[in-house]
Amino acid sequence: MGAGNLTPLANGGSGLVGREAEQAFIAARLDNREGGAAILVRGPAGIGKSALVDDAVQRAAASTRILRAVGASSETGLAMAGLYQLLEPLLPLAHLIPEPRQAALRVAFGIVAGPPPEPFAVAMAALDLLVDAAAERPLLVVAEDLQWLDPETIGVLRFIARRLEHDPIGLLATARDDGPDPLAGAAAWVLELDPLGPDDARRLLASAAPKLHGPAQAAMLGVAEGNPLALVQLPKTPGLTLRPAGRAGWLPLPQRLQAAFAARFELLPPDNRRALTLLALHDSGSLRELLDALGAPEPAESPERLEVLEPAIAAGLVQLTDGQLRFRHGLMRSALYNVTSPSARQAGHLALAQAVGPATDRGILHRARAATGHDEAIAAEPGRSTCRRGPGCGRVGGQPRCRWPRRAPASPPSPASRSGKRAASPPRPWWRRCAGR
């Protein structure tokens, strides 16, 4: 069975083109209120992994608490950066887990100094936090772009993925298919996404570019090769020319997409381009931090501050949700980063350092990325940092975003072993269940 399209209709419809089977498959496994499931969605760039995840999140949001982390190539070397993204909303519950595991997380996130904690202690602490939170409301843990998450976070996700049978916790992860499985078989279910079939590809292209007909439409279908993101984005690329045979010889598909995003970026107003450049350099999607780095006028909630983002949002390059701004696809971030000059990157990192706090860990990291060589002042500064709350922290309005209980009351025993049997595999040819699970 061929994979359907995972990209929303260009006319604003809420449904996805195709993928009914994949949507139902994920929904059925995440709807279990007695036990959990770990699902890995794999496929090439632009195939629609994020769109499928967004659909699952939208379906679950009414009854489920969502925790989300998105890998970024610039943070792959930052240990526990991804785990902090996931667990930061749950840190107020840390007093519920045993003190030794609290201590392991404090050290892992850089809140206190100490020898590196045992990976098992950190993994158990993360699992305990999820289980305690799920006792109040079912959880959906979303981890996108595993190939860019730091190895330490990947290790914890593997640990968690194997221990979800008896708690209402779903793990939905995505990864490229051009390398080994990042979860090393820990996910119970793996969905392999293929390019669109001819009918679905034509339907999506007609929605994205209704004025494209005849040979031009056939040429675009050939260029896109059934890739949903290409079908939606390439028709919007200014100056794109196609060979009569319908094959583009100038770039492989992911590079064609990056070139398309870069070309559309150049059409935006200067202030909008600078905002997206900062977003490509930033280690957070915080709208407040981004606007502060832009030097936008106060007050923070004024509509005038958001006007600078409207062209990019209208063009479908970024989306704004709950005070978080993010690119619609990781290739957009990569494209903008690659077309940004070294001097503009340096200026951007300095502006972001000022916005997040130049003496915080994240501010020091931005300053280090702006440095043109070895800087003794920056090298010596982490020991004097005023905020040691981990890679996802930062000061908002002069106050730390993250919190940690100063004392932990007596904690109940850690959750019992979560080993258990899996449900029988449904007869579907387009997914597979991991061997040995």
XYZ file of C-alpha atoms in Angstrom, residues 69-364:
296
model
C 10.985 18.558 21.651
C 12.385 19.265 18.189
C 15.973 18.404 17.325
C 18.222 21.062 15.815
C 21.571 20.384 14.173
C 23.130 23.309 16.065
C 22.331 21.639 19.409
C 23.309 18.046 18.715
C 26.430 18.472 20.843
C 24.598 19.974 23.838
C 24.057 17.108 26.262
C 20.495 16.871 27.594
C 19.264 19.864 25.550
C 16.465 17.781 24.045
C 15.497 16.196 27.355
C 15.234 19.626 28.925
C 12.861 20.707 26.164
C 10.620 17.770 27.034
C 10.750 17.871 30.824
C 10.889 21.588 31.587
C 7.056 21.848 31.924
C 7.122 18.969 34.439
C 9.901 20.218 36.713
C 7.411 21.605 39.269
C 6.459 17.941 39.859
C 10.036 16.918 40.621
C 9.345 16.766 44.362
C 7.251 13.657 43.693
C 10.208 11.540 42.576
C 12.875 10.071 44.894
C 15.587 12.496 45.990
C 18.507 10.606 44.370
C 16.784 10.911 40.998
C 16.001 14.566 41.601
C 19.702 15.073 42.246
C 20.594 13.269 39.024
C 18.390 15.633 37.006
C 19.749 18.709 38.785
C 23.280 17.787 37.783
C 22.292 16.647 34.276
C 20.576 19.994 33.618
C 23.422 22.018 35.122
C 21.346 23.325 38.027
C 23.952 22.223 40.560
C 27.553 21.133 40.212
C 28.535 17.533 40.653
C 30.031 14.479 38.991
C 28.168 13.288 35.900
C 25.130 11.280 37.027
C 24.600 7.698 36.067
C 22.582 7.485 32.827
C 20.230 5.004 34.476
C 19.419 7.477 37.275
C 18.652 10.243 34.778
C 16.500 7.925 32.671
C 14.560 6.687 35.710
C 14.051 10.264 36.886
C 12.624 11.196 33.487
C 10.353 8.160 33.463
C 9.162 8.879 37.016
C 8.259 12.449 36.068
C 6.262 11.243 33.080
C 4.442 8.586 35.092
C 3.518 11.027 37.867
C 2.251 13.561 35.338
C 0.281 10.877 33.475
C -1.518 9.977 36.707
C -3.313 13.332 36.418
C -3.788 13.412 32.642
C -2.638 11.192 29.750
C 0.603 12.321 28.103
C 1.813 12.486 24.534
C 5.582 12.883 24.263
C 6.600 14.153 20.826
C 10.254 14.026 19.760
C 10.863 15.293 16.232
C 14.028 15.027 14.146
C 15.739 12.439 16.319
C 18.747 12.540 14.006
C 19.522 16.008 15.436
C 18.801 15.390 19.120
C 21.767 14.966 21.423
C 22.864 11.349 22.108
C 22.127 11.615 25.838
C 18.498 12.522 25.171
C 18.220 9.714 22.620
C 19.434 7.267 25.264
C 16.721 8.377 27.683
C 14.058 8.138 24.980
C 15.121 4.570 24.210
C 14.793 3.727 27.904
C 11.341 5.301 28.135
C 10.100 3.737 24.901
C 10.579 0.239 26.323
C 8.588 0.949 29.508
C 5.224 2.382 28.473
C 2.968 -0.647 28.641
C 1.191 0.169 31.909
C 0.856 3.962 31.849
C -1.163 6.298 29.579
C 1.934 7.738 27.910
C 2.384 7.855 24.161
C 5.739 8.490 22.513
C 5.584 9.719 18.911
C 8.985 10.302 17.304
C 10.227 11.149 13.821
C 13.550 10.586 12.098
C 15.101 10.606 8.656
C 15.449 7.240 6.973
C 18.992 7.780 5.659
C 20.670 6.349 8.742
C 20.241 3.696 11.446
C 17.162 3.732 13.654
C 18.006 6.296 16.400
C 15.877 4.386 18.905
C 17.680 1.137 18.075
C 14.458 -0.887 17.959
C 13.034 0.511 21.205
C 9.843 1.753 19.513
C 7.150 -0.891 19.311
C 5.915 0.374 15.954
C 7.700 1.921 12.981
C 5.878 3.657 10.122
C 7.911 3.977 6.927
C 6.567 6.828 4.793
C 6.873 6.591 1.025
C 6.397 9.271 -1.656
C 2.856 9.978 -2.780
C 1.232 7.953 -5.457
C 0.347 9.741 -8.732
C -3.281 10.475 -7.817
C -2.515 11.916 -4.379
C 0.419 13.924 -5.749
C -1.771 15.442 -8.467
C -4.500 16.222 -5.954
C -2.097 17.995 -3.607
C -0.438 19.964 -6.392
C -3.837 21.094 -7.664
C -4.612 22.368 -4.168
C -1.258 24.154 -3.797
C -1.100 25.565 -7.336
C -4.601 25.613 -8.853
C -3.453 27.666 -11.859
C -0.834 25.123 -12.885
C -2.045 22.978 -15.786
C -0.906 20.851 -18.697
C 2.823 20.404 -19.369
C 3.789 22.730 -16.507
C 1.829 20.613 -14.040
C 3.325 17.406 -15.418
C 6.813 18.902 -15.170
C 6.265 19.901 -11.536
C 4.958 16.445 -10.671
C 8.125 14.984 -12.154
C 10.370 17.370 -10.230
C 8.619 16.781 -6.898
C 8.892 12.997 -7.195
C 5.877 12.507 -4.925
C 7.416 14.520 -2.079
C 4.567 16.398 -0.330
C 6.664 19.331 0.841
C 8.065 19.784 -2.663
C 4.583 19.720 -4.168
C 3.469 22.515 -1.851
C 6.608 24.668 -1.787
C 8.263 24.414 -5.215
C 5.354 26.070 -7.092
C 5.889 29.126 -4.874
C 9.559 29.444 -5.841
C 10.202 32.574 -7.919
C 12.049 32.034 -11.182
C 11.961 28.229 -11.057
C 12.373 26.771 -14.547
C 11.852 23.139 -15.453
C 13.181 20.994 -18.213
C 10.567 19.844 -20.757
C 11.077 16.259 -19.714
C 9.859 17.155 -16.260
C 13.132 16.342 -14.525
C 15.184 18.943 -12.721
C 18.885 18.434 -13.218
C 20.146 21.272 -11.086
C 19.817 19.885 -7.526
C 18.773 16.744 -5.616
C 15.343 17.048 -4.030
C 16.256 18.213 -0.480
C 18.608 20.816 -1.946
C 15.887 21.933 -4.365
C 13.644 22.527 -1.364
C 16.332 24.476 0.458
C 16.898 26.592 -2.650
C 13.141 27.216 -2.884
C 12.979 28.374 0.726
C 16.032 30.583 0.276
C 14.497 32.214 -2.808
C 11.247 32.944 -0.980
C 13.221 34.331 1.961
C 14.797 36.928 -0.324
C 11.324 38.221 -1.279
C 10.405 39.118 2.310
C 10.781 42.642 3.728
C 14.161 43.349 5.411
C 12.788 43.323 8.978
C 11.043 40.025 8.281
C 14.242 38.509 6.881
C 16.142 39.576 9.988
C 13.484 38.025 12.236
C 13.728 34.682 10.430
C 17.516 34.829 10.489
C 17.391 35.214 14.270
C 14.931 32.323 14.488
C 17.319 30.145 12.451
C 20.145 30.998 14.869
C 18.105 30.736 18.062
C 18.037 27.781 20.458
C 14.414 28.447 21.382
C 11.123 29.310 19.739
C 10.323 31.941 22.390
C 8.521 34.803 20.681
C 9.421 37.249 23.447
C 13.133 36.504 23.170
C 13.029 36.809 19.395
C 11.269 40.177 19.525
C 13.658 41.402 22.202
C 16.578 40.456 19.962
C 14.961 42.402 17.136
C 14.714 45.447 19.372
C 10.967 45.654 18.827
C 9.246 48.353 20.898
C 7.425 47.674 24.120
C 4.950 46.634 25.340
C 5.705 42.993 24.633
C 2.087 42.107 23.832
C 1.441 45.023 21.489
C 0.221 44.136 17.990
C 2.963 46.329 16.533
C 5.590 43.857 17.724
C 3.957 41.048 15.781
C 3.579 42.919 12.510
C 7.186 42.173 11.611
C 6.337 38.465 11.471
C 3.145 38.650 9.446
C 4.702 38.290 5.963
C 6.546 35.094 6.941
C 3.452 33.638 8.601
C 1.294 34.529 5.605
C 3.857 32.918 3.284
C 3.634 29.675 5.256
C 7.315 29.677 6.239
C 6.703 29.802 9.991
C 3.847 29.222 12.383
C 3.056 30.874 15.729
C 1.471 28.795 18.489
C 1.186 29.608 22.195
C 3.973 32.162 22.165
C 6.328 29.873 20.257
C 7.479 30.613 16.726
C 8.876 27.766 14.668
C 9.681 26.943 11.079
C 7.185 24.711 9.334
C 10.011 22.405 8.299
C 13.604 21.903 9.398
C 14.799 22.478 5.831
C 13.612 26.066 6.117
C 15.903 26.667 9.085
C 18.786 25.019 7.250
C 18.186 27.068 4.098
C 18.130 30.365 5.942
C 21.194 29.495 7.976
C 23.139 28.632 4.820
C 22.284 31.875 3.014
C 23.114 34.051 6.026
C 26.510 35.752 5.829
C 29.061 35.194 8.628
C 28.764 38.826 9.713
C 24.972 38.559 9.926
C 25.275 35.350 11.962
C 27.671 37.061 14.338
C 25.349 40.041 14.789
C 22.391 37.717 15.268
C 24.061 35.667 17.990
C 25.088 38.838 19.826
C 21.519 40.163 19.685
C 20.152 36.842 20.952
C 22.729 36.758 23.742
C 21.507 40.147 24.923
C 17.873 39.027 24.701
C 18.275 35.842 26.754
C 20.751 37.396 29.203
C 24.445 37.716 28.302
C 25.583 36.109 31.597
C 23.225 33.115 31.413
C 24.375 29.790 30.059
C 22.425 30.338 26.824
C 23.687 33.887 26.500
C 27.277 32.733 26.915
